[in-house]
XYZ file of N, CA and C in Angstrom:
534
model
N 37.469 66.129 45.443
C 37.211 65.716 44.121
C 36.998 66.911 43.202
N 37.576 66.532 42.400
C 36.809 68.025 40.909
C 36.140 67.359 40.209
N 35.982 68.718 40.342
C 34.368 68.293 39.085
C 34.842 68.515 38.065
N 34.412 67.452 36.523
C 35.081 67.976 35.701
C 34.073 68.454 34.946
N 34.198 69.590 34.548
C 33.262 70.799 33.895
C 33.057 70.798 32.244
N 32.422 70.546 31.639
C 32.237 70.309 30.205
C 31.051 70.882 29.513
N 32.384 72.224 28.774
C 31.505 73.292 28.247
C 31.141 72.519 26.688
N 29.700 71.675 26.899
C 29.003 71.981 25.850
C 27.904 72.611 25.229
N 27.739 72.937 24.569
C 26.822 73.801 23.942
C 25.752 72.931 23.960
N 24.290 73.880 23.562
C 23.006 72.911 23.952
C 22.456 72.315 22.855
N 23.123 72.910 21.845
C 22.708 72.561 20.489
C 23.340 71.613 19.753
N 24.530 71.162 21.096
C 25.091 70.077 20.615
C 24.339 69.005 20.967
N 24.193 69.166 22.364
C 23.358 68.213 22.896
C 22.246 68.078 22.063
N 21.538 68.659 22.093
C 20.761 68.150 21.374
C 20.548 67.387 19.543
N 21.417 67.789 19.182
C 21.973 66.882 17.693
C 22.634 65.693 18.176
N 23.551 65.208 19.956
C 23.101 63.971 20.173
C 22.173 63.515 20.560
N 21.246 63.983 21.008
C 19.805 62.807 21.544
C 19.234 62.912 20.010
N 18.986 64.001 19.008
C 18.638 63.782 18.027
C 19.369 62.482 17.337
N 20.829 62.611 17.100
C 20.987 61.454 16.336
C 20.939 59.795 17.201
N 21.341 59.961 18.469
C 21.045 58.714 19.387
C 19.625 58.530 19.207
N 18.507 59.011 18.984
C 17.194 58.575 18.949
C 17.197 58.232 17.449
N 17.597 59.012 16.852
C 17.659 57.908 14.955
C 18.230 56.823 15.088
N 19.303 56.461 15.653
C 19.937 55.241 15.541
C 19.377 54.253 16.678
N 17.990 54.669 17.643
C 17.369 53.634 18.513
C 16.466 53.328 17.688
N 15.844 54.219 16.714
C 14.916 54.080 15.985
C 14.951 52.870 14.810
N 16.717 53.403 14.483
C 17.014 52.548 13.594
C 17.370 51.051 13.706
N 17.349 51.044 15.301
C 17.839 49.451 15.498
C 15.685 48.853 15.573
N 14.759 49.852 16.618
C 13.769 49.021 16.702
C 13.171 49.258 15.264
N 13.665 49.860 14.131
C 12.177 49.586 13.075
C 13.264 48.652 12.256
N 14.460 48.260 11.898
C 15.061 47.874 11.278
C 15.610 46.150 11.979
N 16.531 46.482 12.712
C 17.115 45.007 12.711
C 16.497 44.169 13.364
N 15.391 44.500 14.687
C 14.276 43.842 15.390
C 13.341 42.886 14.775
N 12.795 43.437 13.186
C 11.973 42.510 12.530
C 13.175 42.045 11.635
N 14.155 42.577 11.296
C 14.885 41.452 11.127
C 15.866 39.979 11.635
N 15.738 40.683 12.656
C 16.071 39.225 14.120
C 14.896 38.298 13.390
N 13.921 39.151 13.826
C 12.947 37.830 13.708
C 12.546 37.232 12.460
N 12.882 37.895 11.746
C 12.746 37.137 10.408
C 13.342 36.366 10.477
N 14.854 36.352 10.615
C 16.206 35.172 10.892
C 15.570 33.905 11.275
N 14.834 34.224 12.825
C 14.670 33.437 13.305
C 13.558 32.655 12.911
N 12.546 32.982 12.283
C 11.636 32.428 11.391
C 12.181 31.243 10.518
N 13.094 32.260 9.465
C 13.865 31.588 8.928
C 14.124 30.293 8.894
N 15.221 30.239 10.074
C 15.799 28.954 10.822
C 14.686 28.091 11.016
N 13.763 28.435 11.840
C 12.723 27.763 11.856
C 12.502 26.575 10.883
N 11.957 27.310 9.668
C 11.245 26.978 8.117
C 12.490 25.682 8.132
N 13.710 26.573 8.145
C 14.754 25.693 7.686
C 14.990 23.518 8.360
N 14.861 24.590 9.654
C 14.936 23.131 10.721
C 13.457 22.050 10.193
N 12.665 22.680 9.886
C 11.309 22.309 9.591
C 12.154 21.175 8.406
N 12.105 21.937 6.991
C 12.308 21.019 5.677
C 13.632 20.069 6.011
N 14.429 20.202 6.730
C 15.601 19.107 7.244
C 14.927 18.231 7.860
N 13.932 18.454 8.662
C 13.346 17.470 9.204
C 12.605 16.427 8.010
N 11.921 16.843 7.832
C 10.684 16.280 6.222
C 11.815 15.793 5.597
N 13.191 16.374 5.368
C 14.320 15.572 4.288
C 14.640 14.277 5.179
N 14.887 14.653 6.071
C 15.235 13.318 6.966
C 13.953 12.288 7.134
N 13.160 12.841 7.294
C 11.569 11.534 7.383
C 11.970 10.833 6.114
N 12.303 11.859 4.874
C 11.651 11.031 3.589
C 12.721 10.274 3.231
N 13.943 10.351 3.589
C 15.116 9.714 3.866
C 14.991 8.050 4.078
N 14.116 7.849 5.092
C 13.699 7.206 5.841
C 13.053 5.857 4.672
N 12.143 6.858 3.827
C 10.996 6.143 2.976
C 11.925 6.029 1.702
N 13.146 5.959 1.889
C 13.629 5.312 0.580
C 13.882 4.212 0.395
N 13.956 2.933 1.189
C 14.209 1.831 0.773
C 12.221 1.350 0.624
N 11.335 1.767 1.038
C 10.051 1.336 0.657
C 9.830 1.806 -0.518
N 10.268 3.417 -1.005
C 10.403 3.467 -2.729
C 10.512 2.873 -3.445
N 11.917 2.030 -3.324
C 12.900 1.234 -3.943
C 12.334 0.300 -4.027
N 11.527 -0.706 -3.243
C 10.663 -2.073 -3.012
C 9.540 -1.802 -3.880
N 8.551 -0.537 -3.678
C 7.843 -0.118 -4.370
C 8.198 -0.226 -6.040
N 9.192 0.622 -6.715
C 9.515 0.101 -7.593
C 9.857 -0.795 -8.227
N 10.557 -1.581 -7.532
C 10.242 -3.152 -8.462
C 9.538 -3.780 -8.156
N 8.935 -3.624 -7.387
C 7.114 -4.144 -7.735
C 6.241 -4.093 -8.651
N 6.745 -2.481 -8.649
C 6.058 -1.986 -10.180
C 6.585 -2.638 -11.471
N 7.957 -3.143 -12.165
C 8.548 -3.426 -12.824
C 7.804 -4.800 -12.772
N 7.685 -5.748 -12.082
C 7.057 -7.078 -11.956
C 5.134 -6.870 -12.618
N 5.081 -6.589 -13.634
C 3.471 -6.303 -14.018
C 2.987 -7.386 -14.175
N 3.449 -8.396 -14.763
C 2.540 -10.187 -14.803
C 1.859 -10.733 -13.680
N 2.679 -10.186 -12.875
C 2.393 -11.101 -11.248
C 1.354 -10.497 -10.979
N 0.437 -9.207 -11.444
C -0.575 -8.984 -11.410
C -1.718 -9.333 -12.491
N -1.281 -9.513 -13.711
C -2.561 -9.584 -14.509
C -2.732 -11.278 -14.115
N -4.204 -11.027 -14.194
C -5.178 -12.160 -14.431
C -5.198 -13.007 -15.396
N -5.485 -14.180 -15.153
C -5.628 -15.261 -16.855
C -7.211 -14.930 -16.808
N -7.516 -14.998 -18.169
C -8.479 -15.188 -18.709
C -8.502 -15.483 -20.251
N -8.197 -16.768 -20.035
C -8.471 -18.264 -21.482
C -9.710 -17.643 -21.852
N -9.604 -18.183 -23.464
C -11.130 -18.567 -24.034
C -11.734 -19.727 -23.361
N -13.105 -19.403 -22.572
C -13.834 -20.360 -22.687
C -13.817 -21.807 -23.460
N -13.827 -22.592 -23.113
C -14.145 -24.147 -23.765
C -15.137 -25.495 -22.607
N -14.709 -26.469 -23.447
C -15.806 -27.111 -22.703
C -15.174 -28.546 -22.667
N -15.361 -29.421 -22.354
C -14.858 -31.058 -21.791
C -15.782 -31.725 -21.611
N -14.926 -33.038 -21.861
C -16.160 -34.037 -22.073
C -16.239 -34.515 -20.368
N -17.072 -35.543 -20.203
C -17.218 -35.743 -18.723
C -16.125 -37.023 -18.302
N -15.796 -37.433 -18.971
C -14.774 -38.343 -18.733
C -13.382 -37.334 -18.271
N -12.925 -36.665 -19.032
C -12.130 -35.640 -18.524
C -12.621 -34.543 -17.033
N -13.455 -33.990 -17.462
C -13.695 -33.402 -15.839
C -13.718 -34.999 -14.650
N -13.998 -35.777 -14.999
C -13.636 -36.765 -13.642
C -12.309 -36.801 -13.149
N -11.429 -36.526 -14.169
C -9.733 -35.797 -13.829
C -9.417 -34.957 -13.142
N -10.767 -33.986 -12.802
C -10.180 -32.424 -12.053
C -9.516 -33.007 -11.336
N -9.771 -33.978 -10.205
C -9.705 -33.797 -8.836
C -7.761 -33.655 -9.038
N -7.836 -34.456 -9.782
C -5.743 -34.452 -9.841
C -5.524 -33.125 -10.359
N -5.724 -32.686 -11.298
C -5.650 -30.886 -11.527
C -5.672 -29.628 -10.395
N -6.727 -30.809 -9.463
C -7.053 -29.454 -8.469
C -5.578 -29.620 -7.666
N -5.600 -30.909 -7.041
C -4.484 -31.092 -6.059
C -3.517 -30.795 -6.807
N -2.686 -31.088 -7.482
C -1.385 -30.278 -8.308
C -1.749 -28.604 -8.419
N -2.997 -28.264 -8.172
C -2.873 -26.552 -8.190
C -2.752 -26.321 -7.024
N -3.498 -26.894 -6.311
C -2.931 -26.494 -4.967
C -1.279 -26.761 -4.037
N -1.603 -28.196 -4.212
C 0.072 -28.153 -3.774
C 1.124 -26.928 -4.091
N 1.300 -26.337 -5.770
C 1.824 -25.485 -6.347
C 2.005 -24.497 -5.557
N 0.441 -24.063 -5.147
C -0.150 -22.778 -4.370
C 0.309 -22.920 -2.799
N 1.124 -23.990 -2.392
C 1.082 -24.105 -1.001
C 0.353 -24.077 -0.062
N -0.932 -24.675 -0.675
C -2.217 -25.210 -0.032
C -2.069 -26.977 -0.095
N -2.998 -27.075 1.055
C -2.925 -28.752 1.357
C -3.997 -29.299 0.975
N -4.619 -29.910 -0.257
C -6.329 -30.565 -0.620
C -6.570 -31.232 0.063
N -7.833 -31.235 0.964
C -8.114 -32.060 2.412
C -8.868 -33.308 1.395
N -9.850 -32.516 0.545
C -10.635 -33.646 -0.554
C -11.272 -32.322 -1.353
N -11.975 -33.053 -2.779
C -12.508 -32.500 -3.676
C -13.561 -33.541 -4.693
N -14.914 -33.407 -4.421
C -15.551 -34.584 -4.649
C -16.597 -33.829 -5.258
N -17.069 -34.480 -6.769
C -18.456 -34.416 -7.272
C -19.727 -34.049 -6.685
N -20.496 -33.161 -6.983
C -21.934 -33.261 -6.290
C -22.969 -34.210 -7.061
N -22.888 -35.176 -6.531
C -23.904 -35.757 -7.158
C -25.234 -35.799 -7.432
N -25.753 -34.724 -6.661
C -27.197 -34.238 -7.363
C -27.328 -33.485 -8.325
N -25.778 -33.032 -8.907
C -26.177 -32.056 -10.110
C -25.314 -33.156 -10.982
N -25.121 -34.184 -11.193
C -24.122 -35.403 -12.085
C -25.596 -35.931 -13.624
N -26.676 -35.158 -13.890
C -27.429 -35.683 -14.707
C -26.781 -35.785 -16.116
N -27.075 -36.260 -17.353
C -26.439 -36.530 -18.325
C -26.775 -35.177 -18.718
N -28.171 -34.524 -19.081
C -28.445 -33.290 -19.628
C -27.607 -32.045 -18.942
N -27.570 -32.182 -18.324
C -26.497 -30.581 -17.556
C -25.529 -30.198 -17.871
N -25.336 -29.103 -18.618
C -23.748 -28.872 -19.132
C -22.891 -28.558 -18.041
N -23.218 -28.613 -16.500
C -22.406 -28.329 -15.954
C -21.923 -29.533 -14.233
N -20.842 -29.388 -14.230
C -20.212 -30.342 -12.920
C -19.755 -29.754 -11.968
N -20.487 -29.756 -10.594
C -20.248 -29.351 -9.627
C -19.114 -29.929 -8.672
N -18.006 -29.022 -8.385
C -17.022 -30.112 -7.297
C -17.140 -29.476 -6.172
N -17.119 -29.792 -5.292
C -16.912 -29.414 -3.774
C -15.238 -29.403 -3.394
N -14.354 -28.364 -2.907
C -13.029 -28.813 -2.637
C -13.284 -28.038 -1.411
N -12.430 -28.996 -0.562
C -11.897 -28.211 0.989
C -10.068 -28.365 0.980
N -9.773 -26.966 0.957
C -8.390 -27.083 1.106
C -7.983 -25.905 2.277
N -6.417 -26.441 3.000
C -6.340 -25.900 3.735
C -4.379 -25.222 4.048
N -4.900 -23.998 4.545
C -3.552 -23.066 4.624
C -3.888 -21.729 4.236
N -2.914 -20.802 4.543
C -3.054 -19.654 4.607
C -3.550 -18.361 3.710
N -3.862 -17.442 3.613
C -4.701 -16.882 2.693
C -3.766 -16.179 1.185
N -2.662 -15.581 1.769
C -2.374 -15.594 0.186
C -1.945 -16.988 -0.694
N -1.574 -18.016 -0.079
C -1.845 -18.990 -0.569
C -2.689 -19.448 -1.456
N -4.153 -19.182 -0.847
C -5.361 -19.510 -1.178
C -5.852 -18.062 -2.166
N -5.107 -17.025 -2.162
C -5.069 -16.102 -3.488
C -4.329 -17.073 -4.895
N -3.223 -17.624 -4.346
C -2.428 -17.654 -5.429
C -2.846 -18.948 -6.434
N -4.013 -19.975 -5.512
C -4.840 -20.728 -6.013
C -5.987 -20.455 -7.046
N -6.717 -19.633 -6.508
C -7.638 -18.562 -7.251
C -7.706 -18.588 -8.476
N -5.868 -17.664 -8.310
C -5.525 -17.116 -9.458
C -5.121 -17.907 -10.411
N -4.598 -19.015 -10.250
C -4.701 -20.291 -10.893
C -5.417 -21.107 -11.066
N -6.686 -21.374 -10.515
C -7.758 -21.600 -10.853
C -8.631 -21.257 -12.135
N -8.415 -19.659 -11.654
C -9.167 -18.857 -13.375
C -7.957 -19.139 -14.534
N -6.982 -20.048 -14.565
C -6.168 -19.821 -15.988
C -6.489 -21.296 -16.659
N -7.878 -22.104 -15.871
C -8.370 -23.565 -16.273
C -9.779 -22.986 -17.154
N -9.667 -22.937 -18.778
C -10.483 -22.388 -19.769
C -11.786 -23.783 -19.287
N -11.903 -24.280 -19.025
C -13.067 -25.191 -18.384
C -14.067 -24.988 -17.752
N -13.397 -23.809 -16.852
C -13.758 -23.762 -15.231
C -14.978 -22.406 -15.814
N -16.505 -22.862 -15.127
C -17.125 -22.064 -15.234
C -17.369 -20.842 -14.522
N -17.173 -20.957 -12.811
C -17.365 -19.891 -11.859
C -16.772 -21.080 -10.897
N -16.921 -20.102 -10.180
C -16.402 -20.468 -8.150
C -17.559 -20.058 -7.382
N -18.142 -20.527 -6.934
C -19.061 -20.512 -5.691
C -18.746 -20.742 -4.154
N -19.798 -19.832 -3.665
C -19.704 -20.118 -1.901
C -18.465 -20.664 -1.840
N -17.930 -19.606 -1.479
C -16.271 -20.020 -1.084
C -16.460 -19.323 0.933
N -16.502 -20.760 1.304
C -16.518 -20.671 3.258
C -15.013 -20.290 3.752
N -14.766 -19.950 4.597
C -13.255 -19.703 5.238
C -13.703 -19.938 6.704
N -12.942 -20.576 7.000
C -13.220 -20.866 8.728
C -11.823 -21.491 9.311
N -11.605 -20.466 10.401
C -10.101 -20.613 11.487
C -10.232 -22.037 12.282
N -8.925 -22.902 11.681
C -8.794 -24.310 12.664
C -7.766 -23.798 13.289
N -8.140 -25.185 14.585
C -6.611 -24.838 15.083
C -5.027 -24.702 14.643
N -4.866 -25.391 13.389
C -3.880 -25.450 12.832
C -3.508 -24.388 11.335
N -4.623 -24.419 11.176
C -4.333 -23.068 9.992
C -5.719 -22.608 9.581
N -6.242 -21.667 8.072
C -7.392 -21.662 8.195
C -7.991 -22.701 6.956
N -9.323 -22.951 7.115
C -9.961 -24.025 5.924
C -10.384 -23.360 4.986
N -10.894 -23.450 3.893
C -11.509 -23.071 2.591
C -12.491 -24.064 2.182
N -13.400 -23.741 1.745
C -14.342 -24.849 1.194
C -14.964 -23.617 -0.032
N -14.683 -24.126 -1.309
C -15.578 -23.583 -2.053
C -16.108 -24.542 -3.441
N -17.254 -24.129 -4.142
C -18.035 -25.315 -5.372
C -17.084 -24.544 -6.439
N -16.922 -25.753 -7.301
C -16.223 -25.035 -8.575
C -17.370 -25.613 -9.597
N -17.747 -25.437 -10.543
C -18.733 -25.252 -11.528
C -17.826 -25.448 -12.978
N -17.582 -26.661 -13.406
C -16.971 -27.029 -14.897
C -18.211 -27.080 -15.759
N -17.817 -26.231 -17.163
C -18.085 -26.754 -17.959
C -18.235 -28.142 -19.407
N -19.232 -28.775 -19.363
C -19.064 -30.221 -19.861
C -19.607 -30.105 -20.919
N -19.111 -30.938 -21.957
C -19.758 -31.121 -23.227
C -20.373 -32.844 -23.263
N -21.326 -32.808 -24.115
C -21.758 -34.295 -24.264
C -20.824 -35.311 -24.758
């Protein structure tokens, strides 16, 4: 075998390890934290694609959301002026009540006078109603309830689970004139 003999000078050599050590230098202080930045990067990136895709997700509940919002009546409350009835007329609720309820998709089991508060002096008439079915139902009664300018308050309103759906029992309190 020969050897193959290679007259270099030392000062060459050494201006390559000099410049081979700048350019190791230059890969670990330079493109190393920039790898990893990249890869950070990507990261962040994969991250907000994700969150775009979740919220993706929540656009048809937006959409529902918004016209919900557009529907504002279906939230406000009645509130009539106050007035008052004679007692011959409040003996009518009971048909008022059942036509509100039916409406409401509630079933009136009964709705009957208290007759310990029936004196001539009392401006006011106590009814007892038990009706029965499910609870926004029994919201949407309520809420029709308060749009009767008559109606003084609602009392002790009971809720109790039957086997068939749940009950309601609450006093309604009319106002009566002589």
């Amino acid at each position: 075998m020969n050897k193959i003999n290679l007259n270099i000078p030392e000062t060459t050599i050494k201006y390559l390890i000099f410049c081979g050590a700048i350019i190791a230098i230059f890969i670990v202080v330079g493109l190393f934290p920039l790898n990893r930045y990249n890869i950070y990067q990507a990261g962040e990136i994969k991250k907000t694609k994700d969150q775009i895709e979740a919220r993706k997700g929540n656009i048809p509940v937006y959409a529902n959301l918004q016209k919900e919002m557009e529907i504002k009546d279906v939230y406000i409350l009645p509130n009539p002026k106050k007035t008052i009835i004679s007692r011959e007329e409040a003996a009518k609720f009971s048909n008022i009540f059942k036509n509100l309820a039916g409406k409401s998709g509630l079933v009136a089991v009964s709705i009957t006078p208290d007759s310990s508060n029936s004196t001539a002096s009392s401006k006011f008439i106590l009814q007892n109603a038990v009706v029965k079915g499910n609870f926004t139902n029994f919201r949407k009664m309520l809420i029709a309830l308060s749009a009767i300018p008559y109606l003084d308050r609602v009392d002790d309103i009971r809720i109790s689970q039957r086997a068939d759906s749940m009950e309601y029992r609450i006093q309604i309190w009319l106002t009566v004139g002589t």
